[in-house]
CSV table of C-alpha atoms in Angstrom, one decimal:
chain,number,residue,atom,x,y,z
X,1,MET,CA,4.3,37.1,84.8
X,2,THR,CA,3.4,34.1,82.6
X,3,GLN,CA,4.3,30.5,83.4
X,4,ALA,CA,6.6,30.5,80.4
X,5,SER,CA,8.5,33.6,81.4
X,6,ALA,CA,8.6,32.9,85.2
X,7,THR,CA,12.0,32.1,86.8
X,8,PRO,CA,12.3,28.7,88.3
X,9,ARG,CA,12.0,30.1,91.8
X,10,ALA,CA,9.0,32.2,90.9
X,11,ALA,CA,7.4,29.2,89.2
X,12,ARG,CA,7.9,27.1,92.3
X,13,ARG,CA,6.3,29.8,94.5
X,14,GLN,CA,3.4,29.9,92.1
X,15,HIS,CA,3.0,26.2,92.3
X,16,ASP,CA,3.3,26.2,96.1
X,17,ARG,CA,0.6,28.8,96.4
X,18,GLU,CA,-1.8,26.8,94.2
X,19,ILE,CA,-1.1,23.5,96.0
X,20,VAL,CA,-1.6,25.1,99.5
X,21,ALA,CA,-4.7,27.0,98.4
X,22,LEU,CA,-6.3,23.7,97.2
X,23,ALA,CA,-4.8,21.1,99.6
X,24,VAL,CA,-5.4,22.7,103.0
X,25,PRO,CA,-9.2,23.1,102.6
X,26,ALA,CA,-9.4,19.7,100.9
X,27,PHE,CA,-7.7,18.2,104.0
X,28,GLY,CA,-10.3,19.8,106.2
X,29,ALA,CA,-13.2,18.4,104.2
X,30,LEU,CA,-11.6,15.0,104.1
X,31,VAL,CA,-11.2,14.9,107.9
X,32,ALA,CA,-14.8,16.1,108.4
X,33,GLU,CA,-16.2,13.0,106.6
X,34,PRO,CA,-15.2,10.4,109.2
X,35,LEU,CA,-16.5,12.7,111.9
X,36,PHE,CA,-20.0,11.9,110.8
X,37,VAL,CA,-19.5,8.3,111.9
X,38,MET,CA,-17.7,9.3,115.1
X,39,ALA,CA,-20.6,11.6,116.1
X,40,ASP,CA,-23.2,8.9,115.4
X,41,SER,CA,-21.1,6.4,117.5
X,42,ALA,CA,-20.8,8.8,120.4
X,43,ILE,CA,-24.5,9.5,120.5
X,44,VAL,CA,-25.8,5.9,119.8
X,45,GLY,CA,-23.2,4.4,122.2
X,46,HIS,CA,-25.2,5.8,125.2
X,47,LEU,CA,-28.3,3.8,124.0
X,48,GLY,CA,-26.6,0.5,124.7
X,49,THR,CA,-24.0,-2.0,123.5
X,50,ALA,CA,-26.3,-3.8,121.1
X,51,GLN,CA,-27.3,-0.5,119.4
X,52,LEU,CA,-23.6,0.6,119.1
X,53,ALA,CA,-22.7,-2.8,117.6
X,54,GLY,CA,-25.6,-2.5,115.1
X,55,LEU,CA,-24.4,0.9,114.1
X,56,GLY,CA,-20.9,-0.4,113.6
X,57,VAL,CA,-22.1,-3.1,111.2
X,58,ALA,CA,-24.4,-0.8,109.3
X,59,SER,CA,-21.8,2.0,109.1
X,60,ALA,CA,-19.2,-0.5,107.7
X,61,LEU,CA,-21.7,-1.5,105.0
X,62,LEU,CA,-22.6,2.1,104.1
X,63,THR,CA,-19.0,3.2,104.1
X,64,THR,CA,-18.1,0.4,101.7
X,65,ALA,CA,-21.1,1.1,99.4
X,66,VAL,CA,-20.2,4.9,99.2
X,67,SER,CA,-16.5,4.5,98.9
X,68,VAL,CA,-16.9,2.2,95.9
X,69,PHE,CA,-18.3,5.2,94.0
X,70,VAL,CA,-15.6,7.7,95.0
X,71,PHE,CA,-14.8,7.8,91.3
X,72,LEU,CA,-17.7,10.2,91.0
X,73,ALA,CA,-15.5,12.8,92.6
X,74,TYR,CA,-12.2,11.8,90.9
X,75,ALA,CA,-13.4,11.5,87.3
X,76,THR,CA,-15.6,14.6,87.6
X,77,THR,CA,-12.7,16.7,89.0
X,78,ALA,CA,-10.4,15.7,86.1
X,79,ALA,CA,-13.0,16.3,83.4
X,80,VAL,CA,-14.2,19.7,84.7
X,81,ALA,CA,-10.7,20.9,85.3
X,82,ARG,CA,-9.7,20.1,81.7
X,83,ARG,CA,-12.6,22.1,80.3
X,84,MET,CA,-11.9,25.0,82.7
X,85,GLY,CA,-8.3,25.0,81.6
X,86,ALA,CA,-9.5,25.2,78.0
X,87,GLY,CA,-11.5,28.3,78.9
X,88,ASP,CA,-14.9,26.6,78.4
X,89,LEU,CA,-16.8,27.0,81.7
X,90,GLN,CA,-20.1,26.1,80.1
X,91,ALA,CA,-18.8,22.7,79.0
X,92,ALA,CA,-17.1,22.3,82.3
X,93,LEU,CA,-20.3,22.8,84.2
X,94,ARG,CA,-22.2,20.6,81.7
X,95,GLN,CA,-19.8,17.8,82.4
X,96,GLY,CA,-20.2,18.3,86.1
X,97,ILE,CA,-24.0,18.1,85.8
X,98,ASP,CA,-23.7,14.9,83.9
X,99,GLY,CA,-21.7,13.5,86.8
X,100,ILE,CA,-24.3,14.5,89.2
X,101,TRP,CA,-27.1,12.9,87.2
X,102,LEU,CA,-25.0,9.7,87.1
X,103,ALA,CA,-24.6,9.9,90.9
X,104,LEU,CA,-28.4,10.2,91.3
X,105,LEU,CA,-29.0,7.1,89.0
X,106,LEU,CA,-26.4,5.0,90.9
X,107,GLY,CA,-27.8,6.1,94.2
X,108,ALA,CA,-31.3,5.0,93.2
X,109,ALA,CA,-29.9,1.6,92.1
X,110,VAL,CA,-28.2,1.2,95.4
X,111,ILE,CA,-31.4,1.9,97.3
X,112,ALA,CA,-33.2,-0.7,95.2
X,113,VAL,CA,-30.6,-3.3,96.2
X,114,VAL,CA,-30.1,-2.4,99.9
X,115,LEU,CA,-33.7,-2.0,101.1
X,116,PRO,CA,-34.8,-5.6,100.4
X,117,THR,CA,-31.5,-7.2,101.2
X,118,ALA,CA,-30.6,-5.3,104.4
X,119,PRO,CA,-31.2,-8.3,106.8
X,120,ALA,CA,-29.1,-10.6,104.6
X,121,LEU,CA,-26.3,-8.0,104.3
X,122,VAL,CA,-26.3,-7.5,108.1
X,123,GLU,CA,-26.1,-11.3,108.6
X,124,LEU,CA,-23.3,-11.6,106.1
X,125,PHE,CA,-21.2,-9.1,108.1
X,126,GLY,CA,-21.7,-11.3,111.2
X,127,ALA,CA,-23.9,-9.1,113.3
X,128,SER,CA,-25.1,-10.9,116.5
X,129,ASP,CA,-28.7,-11.7,117.1
X,130,THR,CA,-29.1,-8.8,119.5
X,131,ALA,CA,-27.3,-6.2,117.2
X,132,ALA,CA,-28.9,-7.4,113.9
X,133,PRO,CA,-32.3,-5.7,114.3
X,134,TYR,CA,-30.6,-2.3,115.1
X,135,ALA,CA,-28.2,-2.7,112.2
X,136,THR,CA,-31.0,-3.5,109.8
X,137,THR,CA,-33.0,-0.5,110.9
X,138,TYR,CA,-30.1,1.9,110.6
X,139,LEU,CA,-29.0,0.4,107.2
X,140,ARG,CA,-32.5,0.7,105.7
X,141,ILE,CA,-33.1,4.2,106.8
X,142,SER,CA,-29.6,5.5,106.0
X,143,SER,CA,-29.7,3.9,102.5
X,144,LEU,CA,-32.3,6.5,101.6
X,145,GLY,CA,-29.6,9.1,101.9
X,146,ILE,CA,-27.2,7.3,99.6
X,147,PRO,CA,-28.3,9.3,96.4
X,148,ALA,CA,-27.5,12.5,98.4
X,149,MET,CA,-24.1,11.1,99.5
X,150,LEU,CA,-23.2,10.2,95.9
X,151,MET,CA,-24.4,13.6,94.6
X,152,VAL,CA,-22.2,15.2,97.2
X,153,LEU,CA,-19.3,13.2,95.8
X,154,ALA,CA,-20.0,14.3,92.2
X,155,ALA,CA,-20.7,17.9,93.1
X,156,THR,CA,-17.5,18.0,95.2
X,157,GLY,CA,-15.7,16.9,92.1
X,158,VAL,CA,-17.3,19.7,90.1
X,159,LEU,CA,-16.1,22.4,92.6
X,160,ARG,CA,-12.6,20.8,92.8
X,161,GLY,CA,-12.4,20.9,89.1
X,162,LEU,CA,-13.3,24.6,89.2
X,163,GLN,CA,-10.3,25.0,91.6
X,164,ASP,CA,-12.7,25.5,94.6
X,165,THR,CA,-11.9,23.4,97.7
X,166,ARG,CA,-13.1,26.0,100.2
X,167,THR,CA,-16.8,25.5,99.5
X,168,PRO,CA,-16.6,21.7,100.1
X,169,LEU,CA,-14.9,22.5,103.4
X,170,TYR,CA,-17.6,24.8,104.6
X,171,VAL,CA,-20.3,22.4,103.5
X,172,ALA,CA,-18.6,19.5,105.3
X,173,ILE,CA,-18.3,21.5,108.5
X,174,ALA,CA,-21.9,22.7,108.4
X,175,GLY,CA,-23.0,19.1,107.6
X,176,PHE,CA,-21.1,17.7,110.6
X,177,VAL,CA,-22.7,20.3,113.0
X,178,ALA,CA,-26.2,19.7,111.6
X,179,ASN,CA,-25.7,15.9,111.8
X,180,ALA,CA,-24.7,16.1,115.4
X,181,ALA,CA,-27.5,18.4,116.4
X,182,LEU,CA,-30.1,16.3,114.5
X,183,ASN,CA,-28.8,13.1,116.0
X,184,VAL,CA,-29.1,14.4,119.6
X,185,GLY,CA,-32.6,15.8,118.9
X,186,LEU,CA,-34.0,12.8,117.2
X,187,VAL,CA,-32.3,10.1,119.3
X,188,TYR,CA,-33.1,11.6,122.7
X,189,GLY,CA,-35.5,14.5,122.2
X,190,ALA,CA,-37.8,12.6,119.9
X,191,ASP,CA,-37.0,9.3,121.6
X,192,LEU,CA,-36.5,7.6,118.2
X,193,GLY,CA,-33.4,5.6,119.3
X,194,ILE,CA,-31.1,4.3,116.6
X,195,ALA,CA,-33.7,5.2,113.9
X,196,GLY,CA,-33.3,8.8,114.9
X,197,SER,CA,-29.6,8.7,114.3
X,198,ALA,CA,-30.2,7.3,110.9
X,199,TRP,CA,-32.8,9.9,110.0
X,200,GLY,CA,-30.5,12.7,111.3
X,201,THR,CA,-27.7,11.5,109.0
X,202,VAL,CA,-30.1,11.3,106.0
X,203,ILE,CA,-31.4,14.8,106.6
X,204,ALA,CA,-27.9,16.2,107.0
X,205,GLN,CA,-26.7,14.5,103.8
X,206,CYS,CA,-29.7,15.7,101.9
X,207,GLY,CA,-29.0,19.3,103.2
X,208,MET,CA,-25.4,19.1,102.0
X,209,ALA,CA,-26.6,17.8,98.6
X,210,ALA,CA,-29.1,20.7,98.3
X,211,VAL,CA,-26.3,23.3,99.1
X,212,TYR,CA,-24.1,21.8,96.4
X,213,LEU,CA,-26.9,21.7,93.9
X,214,THR,CA,-27.7,25.3,94.6
X,215,VAL,CA,-24.0,26.3,93.9
X,216,VAL,CA,-23.7,24.2,90.8
X,217,ILE,CA,-27.1,25.3,89.4
X,218,ARG,CA,-26.3,28.9,90.0
X,219,GLY,CA,-23.0,28.5,88.1
X,220,ALA,CA,-24.7,26.6,85.3
X,221,ARG,CA,-27.3,29.3,84.8
X,222,LYS,CA,-24.6,32.0,84.8
X,223,HIS,CA,-22.7,30.3,82.0
X,224,GLY,CA,-25.6,28.9,80.0
X,225,ALA,CA,-25.1,25.2,80.8
X,226,ALA,CA,-28.1,23.0,80.4
X,227,LEU,CA,-29.5,21.3,83.6
X,228,ARG,CA,-31.5,18.5,81.9
X,229,PRO,CA,-30.1,14.9,81.8
X,230,ASP,CA,-27.9,14.2,78.7
X,231,LEU,CA,-27.6,10.5,78.1
X,232,PRO,CA,-24.4,10.7,76.0
X,233,GLY,CA,-22.8,12.9,78.7
X,234,ILE,CA,-23.9,10.6,81.5
X,235,ARG,CA,-22.6,7.6,79.5
X,236,ALA,CA,-19.2,9.4,79.0
X,237,SER,CA,-19.1,10.1,82.8
X,238,ALA,CA,-19.7,6.4,83.5
X,239,GLN,CA,-17.0,5.3,81.0
X,240,ALA,CA,-14.5,7.7,82.5
X,241,GLY,CA,-15.3,6.4,86.0
X,242,ALA,CA,-15.3,2.7,85.2
X,243,PRO,CA,-11.5,2.3,85.3
X,244,LEU,CA,-11.3,4.2,88.6
X,245,LEU,CA,-14.0,1.8,90.0
X,246,VAL,CA,-11.7,-1.1,89.1
X,247,ARG,CA,-8.8,0.8,90.9
X,248,THR,CA,-10.9,1.4,94.0
X,249,LEU,CA,-12.2,-2.2,94.2
X,250,SER,CA,-8.6,-3.5,93.8
X,251,LEU,CA,-7.5,-1.3,96.7
X,252,ARG,CA,-10.4,-2.4,98.8
X,253,ALA,CA,-9.5,-6.0,98.1
X,254,ILE,CA,-5.9,-5.3,99.3
X,255,LEU,CA,-7.2,-3.9,102.6
X,256,MET,CA,-9.6,-6.8,103.1
X,257,ILE,CA,-6.8,-9.3,102.5
X,258,ALA,CA,-4.6,-7.6,105.0
X,259,THR,CA,-7.4,-7.6,107.6
X,260,ALA,CA,-8.1,-11.3,106.9
X,261,VAL,CA,-4.5,-12.2,107.3
X,262,ALA,CA,-4.2,-10.2,110.6
X,263,ALA,CA,-7.3,-12.0,111.9
X,264,ARG,CA,-5.5,-15.4,111.4
X,265,LEU,CA,-2.5,-14.1,113.4
X,266,GLY,CA,-4.5,-13.9,116.7
X,267,ASP,CA,-6.6,-11.6,118.7
X,268,ALA,CA,-3.8,-9.3,119.8
X,269,ASP,CA,-2.5,-9.0,116.2
X,270,ILE,CA,-5.9,-8.2,114.7
X,271,ALA,CA,-6.6,-5.6,117.4
X,272,ALA,CA,-3.2,-4.0,116.8
X,273,HIS,CA,-3.9,-4.1,113.1
X,274,GLN,CA,-7.1,-2.2,113.4
X,275,ILE,CA,-5.4,0.5,115.5
X,276,ILE,CA,-2.6,0.8,112.9
X,277,LEU,CA,-5.1,0.8,110.0
X,278,SER,CA,-7.0,3.6,111.6
X,279,LEU,CA,-3.8,5.7,111.9
X,280,TRP,CA,-2.8,4.7,108.3
X,281,SER,CA,-6.1,6.0,107.1
X,282,LEU,CA,-5.7,9.2,109.0
X,283,LEU,CA,-2.3,9.8,107.4
X,284,ALA,CA,-3.8,9.0,104.0
X,285,PHE,CA,-6.2,11.9,104.4
X,286,ALA,CA,-3.3,14.3,104.8
X,287,LEU,CA,-1.5,12.9,101.7
X,288,ASP,CA,-4.8,12.6,99.7
X,289,ALA,CA,-5.3,16.4,100.2
X,290,ILE,CA,-2.2,17.0,98.0
X,291,ALA,CA,-3.4,14.4,95.5
X,292,ILE,CA,-6.7,16.3,95.2
X,293,ALA,CA,-4.8,19.5,94.5
X,294,GLY,CA,-2.9,17.5,91.9
X,295,GLN,CA,-6.2,16.3,90.2
X,296,ALA,CA,-7.4,19.9,89.9
X,297,ILE,CA,-4.2,21.6,88.9
X,298,ILE,CA,-3.0,19.0,86.4
X,299,GLY,CA,-6.4,18.8,84.7
X,300,ARG,CA,-6.4,22.6,84.3
X,301,TYR,CA,-2.9,22.7,82.9
X,302,LEU,CA,-3.5,20.0,80.4
X,303,GLY,CA,-6.8,21.5,79.4
X,304,ALA,CA,-5.0,24.8,78.7
X,305,GLY,CA,-2.5,22.9,76.5
X,306,ASP,CA,0.4,23.5,78.8
X,307,ALA,CA,2.1,20.1,79.0
X,308,GLN,CA,5.4,21.6,80.3
X,309,GLY,CA,3.5,23.4,83.1
X,310,ALA,CA,1.8,20.1,84.0
X,311,ARG,CA,5.2,18.3,84.1
X,312,ASP,CA,6.7,21.1,86.3
X,313,VAL,CA,3.8,21.2,88.8
X,314,CYS,CA,3.9,17.3,88.9
X,315,ARG,CA,7.6,17.5,89.9
X,316,ARG,CA,6.9,20.1,92.6
X,317,MET,CA,4.0,18.1,94.0
X,318,VAL,CA,6.2,15.0,94.3
X,319,GLN,CA,8.6,17.1,96.4
X,320,TRP,CA,5.6,18.1,98.5
X,321,GLY,CA,4.6,14.5,98.9
X,322,VAL,CA,8.1,13.3,100.0
X,323,ALA,CA,8.4,16.2,102.5
X,324,ALA,CA,4.9,15.5,103.9
X,325,GLY,CA,5.7,11.9,104.2
X,326,VAL,CA,8.9,12.5,106.1
X,327,VAL,CA,7.1,14.8,108.5
X,328,LEU,CA,4.3,12.3,109.0
X,329,GLY,CA,6.7,9.5,109.5
X,330,ILE,CA,8.6,11.4,112.2
X,331,LEU,CA,5.3,12.3,113.9
X,332,VAL,CA,4.3,8.6,114.0
X,333,VAL,CA,7.6,7.6,115.7
X,334,VAL,CA,7.4,10.4,118.2
X,335,ALA,CA,3.7,10.0,119.0
X,336,ARG,CA,3.8,6.2,119.4
X,337,PRO,CA,3.9,6.2,123.3
X,338,VAL,CA,0.9,8.7,123.3
X,339,PHE,CA,-1.1,7.2,120.5
X,340,LEU,CA,-1.4,3.6,121.5
X,341,PRO,CA,-2.8,4.1,125.0
X,342,LEU,CA,-5.7,6.0,123.4
X,343,PHE,CA,-6.9,2.7,121.9
X,344,THR,CA,-5.7,0.0,124.2
X,345,SER,CA,-4.2,-0.8,127.6
X,346,ASP,CA,-3.5,-4.4,126.6
X,347,PRO,CA,0.3,-5.0,126.7
X,348,LEU,CA,0.1,-7.8,124.1
X,349,VAL,CA,-1.6,-5.4,121.6
X,350,LYS,CA,0.9,-2.7,122.3
X,351,ASP,CA,3.8,-5.1,121.8
X,352,ALA,CA,2.3,-6.2,118.5
X,353,ALA,CA,1.7,-2.7,117.3
X,354,LEU,CA,4.9,-0.9,118.3
X,355,PRO,CA,7.3,-2.4,115.7
X,356,ALA,CA,4.6,-2.4,113.0
X,357,LEU,CA,4.2,1.4,113.6
X,358,ILE,CA,7.9,1.9,112.8
X,359,VAL,CA,7.3,0.1,109.5
X,360,VAL,CA,4.4,2.4,108.8
X,361,ALA,CA,6.5,5.5,109.6
X,362,VAL,CA,9.3,4.4,107.3
X,363,CYS,CA,6.8,4.0,104.4
X,364,GLN,CA,5.3,7.5,104.7
X,365,PRO,CA,7.7,9.2,102.1
X,366,ILE,CA,6.8,6.4,99.7
X,367,SER,CA,3.2,6.9,100.4
X,368,GLY,CA,3.6,10.6,99.8
X,369,VAL,CA,4.9,9.9,96.3
X,370,VAL,CA,2.2,7.3,95.6
X,371,PHE,CA,-0.7,9.6,96.6
X,372,VAL,CA,0.7,12.6,94.6
X,373,LEU,CA,1.3,10.6,91.4
X,374,ASP,CA,-2.1,8.9,91.8
X,375,GLY,CA,-3.7,12.3,91.8
X,376,VAL,CA,-1.6,13.5,88.9
X,377,LEU,CA,-2.7,10.6,86.7
X,378,MET,CA,-6.3,11.0,87.8
X,379,GLY,CA,-6.1,14.7,86.9
X,380,ALA,CA,-4.8,13.7,83.5
X,381,GLY,CA,-7.7,11.3,83.0
X,382,ASP,CA,-5.3,8.3,82.8
X,383,GLY,CA,-7.9,6.0,84.5
X,384,PRO,CA,-7.2,2.8,82.4
X,385,TYR,CA,-3.6,2.8,83.4
X,386,LEU,CA,-4.4,3.3,87.0
X,387,ALA,CA,-6.8,0.4,86.9
X,388,TRP,CA,-4.2,-2.0,85.4
X,389,ALA,CA,-1.5,-0.7,87.7
X,390,MET,CA,-3.7,-1.5,90.8
X,391,LEU,CA,-4.6,-4.9,89.5
X,392,LEU,CA,-0.9,-5.7,89.1
X,393,THR,CA,-0.3,-4.4,92.6
X,394,LEU,CA,-3.1,-6.7,94.0
X,395,ALA,CA,-1.6,-9.6,92.1
X,396,VAL,CA,1.8,-9.0,93.8
X,397,PHE,CA,0.5,-8.2,97.2
X,398,ALA,CA,-2.0,-11.1,97.7
X,399,PRO,CA,0.4,-14.1,97.6
X,400,VAL,CA,3.0,-12.2,99.7
X,401,ALA,CA,0.4,-11.3,102.4
X,402,LEU,CA,-1.1,-14.8,102.4
X,403,LEU,CA,2.4,-16.3,103.0
X,404,VAL,CA,2.9,-14.3,106.2
X,405,PRO,CA,1.1,-16.7,108.5
X,406,ALA,CA,2.4,-19.7,106.6
X,407,LEU,CA,6.0,-18.6,107.1
X,408,GLY,CA,5.4,-17.8,110.8
X,409,GLY,CA,5.5,-14.0,110.3
X,410,GLY,CA,3.6,-11.7,112.6
X,411,LEU,CA,1.9,-8.3,112.3
X,412,THR,CA,5.2,-6.5,111.5
X,413,ALA,CA,5.8,-8.9,108.5
X,414,LEU,CA,2.2,-8.1,107.3
X,415,TRP,CA,2.9,-4.4,107.3
X,416,VAL,CA,6.2,-5.0,105.5
X,417,ALA,CA,4.0,-6.6,102.9
X,418,MET,CA,1.9,-3.5,102.9
X,419,ASN,CA,5.0,-1.4,102.4
X,420,LEU,CA,5.9,-3.7,99.4
X,421,MET,CA,2.4,-3.0,98.0
X,422,MET,CA,3.1,0.8,98.3
X,423,ALA,CA,6.5,0.4,96.7
X,424,VAL,CA,4.9,-1.5,93.7
X,425,ARG,CA,2.4,1.3,93.3
X,426,MET,CA,5.1,3.9,93.4
X,427,LEU,CA,7.1,2.0,90.7
X,428,THR,CA,4.1,1.6,88.4
X,429,LEU,CA,3.1,5.3,88.8
X,430,TRP,CA,6.7,6.5,88.4
X,431,VAL,CA,7.2,4.6,85.2
X,432,ARG,CA,4.0,6.1,83.8
X,433,THR,CA,4.8,9.7,84.7
X,434,ARG,CA,8.4,9.3,83.4
X,435,SER,CA,7.1,8.1,80.1
X,436,GLY,CA,5.1,11.3,79.4
X,437,ARG,CA,2.3,9.3,77.9
X,438,TRP,CA,-0.2,10.9,80.4
X,439,LEU,CA,0.5,14.4,79.0
X,440,VAL,CA,-2.5,14.5,76.7
X,441,THR,CA,-3.5,18.1,76.2
X,442,GLY,CA,-6.9,19.6,75.2
X,443,ALA,CA,-10.4,20.0,76.6
X,444,THR,CA,-11.0,16.2,76.4
X,445,ARG,CA,-8.6,13.3,76.7
């Protein structure tokens, strides 16, 4: 049964199968990523407080550096999915290989910056005198793995674009297991301390990159796609990713402003804010999995010239986003008494966090729509609009958030401002999707 001849109910079932098949493995892979840091923290924590503090600073720097380049996955997914939908697997793989070469070049540039500036970066992040040497050691060694990390992002985008989210899940699980084993062996078995943890992570990341490259190269050879660097293709990948870089930096700025405002509210508020932010990030992984499915499916439909199919699956994914948001919101409310004691026993922190968690719960259906529509427009290659929309959101959020302490508001008021930010994002994304201007069909946008 073709999409055109399918009944509405059959079409919904088809969309549901596609969404689940891509979103569930994507969620597993997303959750596996922060487990790297958790494993490192658990192992290094037994070396001493200074070592753990140093790891915390270095990990924050590395996470920031890598997250800035997440566009390597997003832009590659959209471009590869379009060409796959158009039936040109050779061009799809060629586009993906260009993205991997771009990742390698960017990774080399990051190494060139981080190695000589590591001590200054650690000092900028406020590491203590005892933690700074450990942070510098970990940062310098781990930076050698950044090209592999970025290549993993780009290669993940290739496979997502080819409608394969299972392989990234398997690679993420294997990488986590290898990272944990290497950390234990090098930190304690080889007695390398925090340097052993860094080397373990570098080796695990390089292993993951090697697996991805093997899969992509095998596909390229099968379909006759060239493996050599192509400067126009690399330049096109960079141009497609630039607006998404602006979007990501704007979002990072919003989160940094929120943390800075929470710090001005007092110790209990900033502690509660960090707990809530960690939960908010975990919820984002669940919703982002649907967005990843959206990137891959929408790109494929538009590449195949099926604008109506893209519109229909967009509508269905919005329904999924709202439903997932409602479920997650209920879980947040129900789990509050259990969740907070895992992080703190301080009654002041609990008192600050409890009402703010209700605000977070209420916002989850809105977040579901935001994540889905964000993924839809990424899959459509509508990066420039996403960049301008996020800049507008930042312009609205910043003054509202900065007024919270001035007007005597507390942490709950700050998270109301965060909800406002999500509402503005939903409005800008909804206006764009309603306009239909994102429905550009063909192998390229």
